[in-house]
mmCIF file of C-alpha atoms in Angstrom:
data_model
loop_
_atom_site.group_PDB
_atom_site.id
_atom_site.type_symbol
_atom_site.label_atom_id
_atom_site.label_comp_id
_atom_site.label_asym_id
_atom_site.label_seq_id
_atom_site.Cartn_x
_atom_site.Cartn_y
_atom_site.Cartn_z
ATOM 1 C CA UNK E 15 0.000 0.000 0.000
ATOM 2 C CA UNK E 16 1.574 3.392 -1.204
ATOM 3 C CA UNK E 17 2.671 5.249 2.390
ATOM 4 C CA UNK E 18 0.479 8.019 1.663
ATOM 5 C CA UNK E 19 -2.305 6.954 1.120
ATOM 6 C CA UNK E 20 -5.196 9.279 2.755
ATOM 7 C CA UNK E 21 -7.996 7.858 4.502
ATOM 8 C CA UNK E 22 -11.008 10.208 5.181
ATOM 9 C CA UNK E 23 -14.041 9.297 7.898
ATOM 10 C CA UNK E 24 -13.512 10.012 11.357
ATOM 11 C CA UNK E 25 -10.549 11.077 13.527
ATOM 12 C CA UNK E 26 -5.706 17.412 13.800
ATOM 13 C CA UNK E 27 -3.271 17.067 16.169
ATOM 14 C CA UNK E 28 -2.227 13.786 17.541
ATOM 15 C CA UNK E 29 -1.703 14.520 20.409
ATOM 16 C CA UNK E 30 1.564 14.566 24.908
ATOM 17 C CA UNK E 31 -0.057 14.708 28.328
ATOM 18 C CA UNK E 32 -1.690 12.088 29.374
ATOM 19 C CA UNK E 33 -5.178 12.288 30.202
ATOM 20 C CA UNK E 34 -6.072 11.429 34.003
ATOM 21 C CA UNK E 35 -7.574 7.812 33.744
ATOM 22 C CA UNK E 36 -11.359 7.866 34.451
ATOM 23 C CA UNK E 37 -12.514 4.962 36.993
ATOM 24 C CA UNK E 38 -14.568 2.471 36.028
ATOM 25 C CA UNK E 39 -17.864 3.373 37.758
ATOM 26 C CA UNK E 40 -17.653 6.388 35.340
ATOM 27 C CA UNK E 41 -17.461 5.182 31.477
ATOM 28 C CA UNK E 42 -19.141 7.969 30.161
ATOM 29 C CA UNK E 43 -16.976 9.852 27.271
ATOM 30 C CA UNK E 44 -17.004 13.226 25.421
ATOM 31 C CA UNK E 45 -19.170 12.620 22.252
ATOM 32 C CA UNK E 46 -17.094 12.664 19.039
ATOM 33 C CA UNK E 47 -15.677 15.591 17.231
ATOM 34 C CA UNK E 48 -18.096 17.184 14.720
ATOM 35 C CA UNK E 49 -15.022 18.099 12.466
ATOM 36 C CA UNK E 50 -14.489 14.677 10.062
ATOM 37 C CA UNK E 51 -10.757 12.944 11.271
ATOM 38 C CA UNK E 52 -7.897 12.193 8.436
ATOM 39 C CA UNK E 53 -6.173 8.987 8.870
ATOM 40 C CA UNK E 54 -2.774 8.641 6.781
ATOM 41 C CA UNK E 55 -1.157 5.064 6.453
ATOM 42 C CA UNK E 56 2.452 6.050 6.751
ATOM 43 C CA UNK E 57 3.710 2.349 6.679
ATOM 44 C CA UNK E 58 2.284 -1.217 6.277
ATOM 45 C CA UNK E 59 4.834 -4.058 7.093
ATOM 46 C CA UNK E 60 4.256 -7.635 7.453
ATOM 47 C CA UNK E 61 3.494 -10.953 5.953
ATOM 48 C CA UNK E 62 0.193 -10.939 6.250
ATOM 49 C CA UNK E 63 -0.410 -7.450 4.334
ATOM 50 C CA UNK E 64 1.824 -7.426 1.297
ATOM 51 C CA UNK E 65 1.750 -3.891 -0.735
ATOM 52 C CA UNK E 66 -1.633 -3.291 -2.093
ATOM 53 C CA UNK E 67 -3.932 -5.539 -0.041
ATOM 54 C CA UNK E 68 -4.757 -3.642 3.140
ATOM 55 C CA UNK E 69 -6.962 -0.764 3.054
ATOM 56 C CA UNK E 70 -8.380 1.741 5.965
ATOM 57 C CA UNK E 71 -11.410 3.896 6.264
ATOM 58 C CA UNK E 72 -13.054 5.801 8.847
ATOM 59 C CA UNK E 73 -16.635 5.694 9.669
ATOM 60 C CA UNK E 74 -18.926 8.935 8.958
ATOM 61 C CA UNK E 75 -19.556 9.178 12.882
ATOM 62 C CA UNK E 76 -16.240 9.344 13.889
ATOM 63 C CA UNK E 77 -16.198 6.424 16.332
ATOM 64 C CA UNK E 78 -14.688 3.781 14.340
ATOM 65 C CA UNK E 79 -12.497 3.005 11.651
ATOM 66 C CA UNK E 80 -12.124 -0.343 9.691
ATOM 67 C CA UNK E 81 -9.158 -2.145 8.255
ATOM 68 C CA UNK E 82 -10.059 -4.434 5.713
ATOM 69 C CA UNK E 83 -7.318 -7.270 4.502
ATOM 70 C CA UNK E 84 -7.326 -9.632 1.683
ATOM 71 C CA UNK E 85 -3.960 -11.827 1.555
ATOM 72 C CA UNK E 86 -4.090 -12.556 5.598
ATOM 73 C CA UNK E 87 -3.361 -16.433 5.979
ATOM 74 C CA UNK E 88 -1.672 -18.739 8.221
ATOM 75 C CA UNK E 89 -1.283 -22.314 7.278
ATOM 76 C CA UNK E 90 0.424 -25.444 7.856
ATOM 77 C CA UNK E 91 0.819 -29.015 6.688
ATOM 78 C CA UNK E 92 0.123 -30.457 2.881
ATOM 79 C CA UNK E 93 2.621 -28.129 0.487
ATOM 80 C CA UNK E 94 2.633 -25.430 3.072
ATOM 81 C CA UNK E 95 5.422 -22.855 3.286
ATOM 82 C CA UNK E 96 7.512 -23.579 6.539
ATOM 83 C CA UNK E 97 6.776 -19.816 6.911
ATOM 84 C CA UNK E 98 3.505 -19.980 6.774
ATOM 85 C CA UNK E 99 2.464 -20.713 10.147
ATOM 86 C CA UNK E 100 2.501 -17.371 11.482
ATOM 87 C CA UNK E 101 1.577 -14.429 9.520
ATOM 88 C CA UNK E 102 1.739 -10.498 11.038
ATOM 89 C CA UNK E 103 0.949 -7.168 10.012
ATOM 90 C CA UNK E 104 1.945 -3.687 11.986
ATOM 91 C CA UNK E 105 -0.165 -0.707 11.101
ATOM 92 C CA UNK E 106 1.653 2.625 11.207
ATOM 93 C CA UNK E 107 -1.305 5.212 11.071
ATOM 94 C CA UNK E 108 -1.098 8.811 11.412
ATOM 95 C CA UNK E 109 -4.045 9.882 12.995
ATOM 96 C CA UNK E 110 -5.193 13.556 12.698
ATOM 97 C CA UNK E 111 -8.048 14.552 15.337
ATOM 98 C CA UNK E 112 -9.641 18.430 15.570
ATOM 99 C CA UNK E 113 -7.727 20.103 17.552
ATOM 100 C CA UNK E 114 -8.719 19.869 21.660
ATOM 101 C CA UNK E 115 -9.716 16.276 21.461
ATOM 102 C CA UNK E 116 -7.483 12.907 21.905
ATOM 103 C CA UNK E 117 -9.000 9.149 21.545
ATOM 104 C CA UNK E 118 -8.047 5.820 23.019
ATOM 105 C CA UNK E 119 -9.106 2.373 21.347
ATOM 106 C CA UNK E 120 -12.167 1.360 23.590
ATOM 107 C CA UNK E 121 -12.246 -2.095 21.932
ATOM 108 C CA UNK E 122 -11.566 -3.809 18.258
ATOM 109 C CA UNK E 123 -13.745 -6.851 16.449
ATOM 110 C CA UNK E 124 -12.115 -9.314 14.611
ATOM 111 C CA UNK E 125 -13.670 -12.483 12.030
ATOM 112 C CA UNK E 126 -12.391 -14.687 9.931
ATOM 113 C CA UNK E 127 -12.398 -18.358 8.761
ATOM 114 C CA UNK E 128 -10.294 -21.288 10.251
ATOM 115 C CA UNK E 129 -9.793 -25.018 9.413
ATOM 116 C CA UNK E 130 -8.289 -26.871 11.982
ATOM 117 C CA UNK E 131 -8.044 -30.615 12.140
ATOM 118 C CA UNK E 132 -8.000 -32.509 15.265
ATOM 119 C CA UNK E 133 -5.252 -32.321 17.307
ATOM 120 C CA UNK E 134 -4.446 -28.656 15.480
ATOM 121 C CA UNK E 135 -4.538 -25.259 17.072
ATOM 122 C CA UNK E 136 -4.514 -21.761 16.542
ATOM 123 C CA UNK E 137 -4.388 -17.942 17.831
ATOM 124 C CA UNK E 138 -5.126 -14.575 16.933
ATOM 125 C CA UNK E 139 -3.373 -11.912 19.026
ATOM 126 C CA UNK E 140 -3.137 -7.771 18.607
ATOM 127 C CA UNK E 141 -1.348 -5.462 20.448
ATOM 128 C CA UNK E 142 -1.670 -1.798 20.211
ATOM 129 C CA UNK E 143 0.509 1.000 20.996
ATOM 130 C CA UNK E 144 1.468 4.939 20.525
ATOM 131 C CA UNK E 145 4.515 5.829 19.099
ATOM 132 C CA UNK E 146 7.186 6.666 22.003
ATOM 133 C CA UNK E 147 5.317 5.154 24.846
ATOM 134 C CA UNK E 148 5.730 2.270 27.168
ATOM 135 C CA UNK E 149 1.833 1.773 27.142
ATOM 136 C CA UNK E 150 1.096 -1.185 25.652
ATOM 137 C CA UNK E 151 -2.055 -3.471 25.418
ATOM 138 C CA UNK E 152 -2.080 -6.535 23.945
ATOM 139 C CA UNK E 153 -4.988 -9.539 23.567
ATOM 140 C CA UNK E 154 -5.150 -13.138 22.500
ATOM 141 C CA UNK E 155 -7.506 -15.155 21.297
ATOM 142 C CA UNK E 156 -7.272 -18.879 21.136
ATOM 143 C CA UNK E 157 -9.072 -21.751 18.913
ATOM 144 C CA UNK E 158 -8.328 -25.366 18.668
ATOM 145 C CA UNK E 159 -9.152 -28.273 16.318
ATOM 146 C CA UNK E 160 -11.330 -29.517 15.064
ATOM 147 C CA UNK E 161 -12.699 -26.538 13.846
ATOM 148 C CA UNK E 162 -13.983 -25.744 10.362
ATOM 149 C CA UNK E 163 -15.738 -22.303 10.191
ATOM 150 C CA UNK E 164 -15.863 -18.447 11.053
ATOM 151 C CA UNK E 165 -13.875 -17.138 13.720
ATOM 152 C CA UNK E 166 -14.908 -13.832 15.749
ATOM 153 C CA UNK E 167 -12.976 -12.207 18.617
ATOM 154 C CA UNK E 168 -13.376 -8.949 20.795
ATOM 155 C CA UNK E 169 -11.051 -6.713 22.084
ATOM 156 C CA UNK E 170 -12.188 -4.913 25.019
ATOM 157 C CA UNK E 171 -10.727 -2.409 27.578
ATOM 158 C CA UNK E 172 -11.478 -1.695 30.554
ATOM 159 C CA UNK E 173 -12.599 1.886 31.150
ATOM 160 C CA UNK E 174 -9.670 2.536 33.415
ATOM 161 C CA UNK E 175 -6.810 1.041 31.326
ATOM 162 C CA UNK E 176 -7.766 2.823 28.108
ATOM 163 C CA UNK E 177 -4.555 4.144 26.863
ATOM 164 C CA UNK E 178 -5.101 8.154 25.698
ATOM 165 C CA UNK E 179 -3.293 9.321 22.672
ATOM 166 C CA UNK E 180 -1.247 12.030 24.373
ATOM 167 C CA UNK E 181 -2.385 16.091 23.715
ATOM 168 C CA UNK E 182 -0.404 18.625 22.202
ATOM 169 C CA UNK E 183 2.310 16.539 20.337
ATOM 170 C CA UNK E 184 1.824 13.789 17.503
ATOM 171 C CA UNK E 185 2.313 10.231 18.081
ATOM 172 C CA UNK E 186 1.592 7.529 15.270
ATOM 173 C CA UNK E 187 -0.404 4.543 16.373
ATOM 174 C CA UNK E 188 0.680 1.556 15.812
ATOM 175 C CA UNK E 189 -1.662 -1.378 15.732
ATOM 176 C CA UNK E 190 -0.063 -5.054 15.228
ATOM 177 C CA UNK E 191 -2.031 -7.938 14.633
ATOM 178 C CA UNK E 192 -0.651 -11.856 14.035
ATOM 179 C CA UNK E 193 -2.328 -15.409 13.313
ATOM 180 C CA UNK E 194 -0.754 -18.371 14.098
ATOM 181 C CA UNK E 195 -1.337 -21.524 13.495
ATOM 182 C CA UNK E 196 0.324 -24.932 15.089
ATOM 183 C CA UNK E 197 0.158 -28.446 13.412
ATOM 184 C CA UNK E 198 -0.286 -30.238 17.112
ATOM 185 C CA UNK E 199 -0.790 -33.732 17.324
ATOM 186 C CA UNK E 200 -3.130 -33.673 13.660
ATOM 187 C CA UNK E 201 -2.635 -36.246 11.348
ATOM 188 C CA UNK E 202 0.670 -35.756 9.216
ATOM 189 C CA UNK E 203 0.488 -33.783 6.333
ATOM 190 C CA UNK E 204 -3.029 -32.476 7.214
ATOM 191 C CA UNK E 205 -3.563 -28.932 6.187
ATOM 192 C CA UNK E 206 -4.957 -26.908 9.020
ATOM 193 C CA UNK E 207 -5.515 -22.568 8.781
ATOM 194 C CA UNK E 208 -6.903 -19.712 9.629
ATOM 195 C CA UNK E 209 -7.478 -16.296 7.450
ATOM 196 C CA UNK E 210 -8.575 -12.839 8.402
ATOM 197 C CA UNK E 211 -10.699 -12.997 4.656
ATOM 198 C CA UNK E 212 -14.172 -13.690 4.043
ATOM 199 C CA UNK E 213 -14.795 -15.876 1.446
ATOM 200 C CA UNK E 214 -15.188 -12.749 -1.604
ATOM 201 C CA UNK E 215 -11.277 -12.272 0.146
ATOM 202 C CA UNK E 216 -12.416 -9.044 1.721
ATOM 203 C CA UNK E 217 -12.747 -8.833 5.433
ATOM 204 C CA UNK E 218 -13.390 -5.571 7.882
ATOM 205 C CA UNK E 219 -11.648 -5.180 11.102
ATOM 206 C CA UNK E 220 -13.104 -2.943 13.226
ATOM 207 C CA UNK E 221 -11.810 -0.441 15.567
ATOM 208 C CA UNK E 222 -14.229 1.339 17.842
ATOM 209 C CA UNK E 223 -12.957 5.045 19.180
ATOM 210 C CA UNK E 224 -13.211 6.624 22.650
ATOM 211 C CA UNK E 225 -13.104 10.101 22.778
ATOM 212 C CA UNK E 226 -12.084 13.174 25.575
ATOM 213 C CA UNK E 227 -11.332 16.981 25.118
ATOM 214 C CA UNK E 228 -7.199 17.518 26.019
ATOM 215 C CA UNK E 229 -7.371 19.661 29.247
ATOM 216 C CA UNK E 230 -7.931 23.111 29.004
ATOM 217 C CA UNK E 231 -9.843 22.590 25.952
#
């Protein structure tokens, strides 16, 4: 994917104080900006995103955004790559937000399809993470064989461990995402795998945005 492409939907300044953290008995947020956000890709890396097969847009309410991939697979057994049993892909995004407001990633939905045989096993896992800070959060999600169908997982934060894009100064988000996929005990030479594609190879991940006003906003 060319590292400028321009994304238009929902989140202008990226924003680096740290918002206080609200408690949990308190999840209510700031509604979204009015002003529509501008999400640039700056880099896509990974081999489960070669160049031209991951796209992003932003929804027209501003509280999500969608990545949609269509070469995401992890396989093994049969002819299978020896590579092939884990697939990534780290999303650089810069993400520009009217100015006075930051976001955190409140929680992110993720389907697919997987084949597993018996004895087989597999994981998706996501981590996600501003540029320059320690902050990390990170999720996985388990299946095991024998398993032949769609795969959904959820990506939830608690309300007091949302991680705030810091005010005043820019900072890229960077969202990394794997499959993996482990042969087990499964016959030999059994092919088992799991995809982040629907079956017309075009599958939307969805990210769903919190939103605050920076102090003194």
């Amino acid at each position: 994917m060319p590292g400028g492409l321009l994304l238009s939907g929902a989140v202008a300044a990226l924003l680096t104080t740290v918002l206080p953290v609200r408690h949990a008995s308190s999840p209510v947020f700031d509604d979204p900006p009015p002003d529509k956000i501008v999400i640039n890709v700056a880099t896509v890396n990974g081999s489960g995103c070669p160049q031209g097969t991951t796209a992003v847009a932003v929804s027209e309410d501003n509280t999500a955004f969608t990545v949609t991939y269509s070469a995401y697979l992890a396989q093994v057994g049969g002819n299978s790559d020896p590579t092939a049993f884990r697939k990534n892909c780290q999303l650089n995004l810069v993400v520009h937000v009217p100015q006075g407001f930051t976001y955190a990633i409140a929680s992110a939905d993720y389907r697919g399809f997987a084949s597993l045989q018996r004895g087989a096993s597999g994981a998706q896992k996501a981590s996600y993470y501003f540029q320059g800070s320690s902050n990390t959060s990170s999720k996985n999600h388990p299946f095991n064989g024998p398993y032949d169908d769609n795969w959904q997982a959820n990506d939830s934060t608690d309300v007091a461990q949302l991680v705030w894009a810091p005010c005043g100064v820019q900072r890229n988000f960077n969202i990394n995402t794997e499959l993996r996929v482990n042969a087990g005990t499964s016959a030999p030479g059994a092919v088992s795998f799991m995809t982040m594609d629907s079956t017309d190879g075009d599958i939307s991940t969805v990210y769903h945005m919190a939103w605050e006003h920076c102090p003194g906003s």
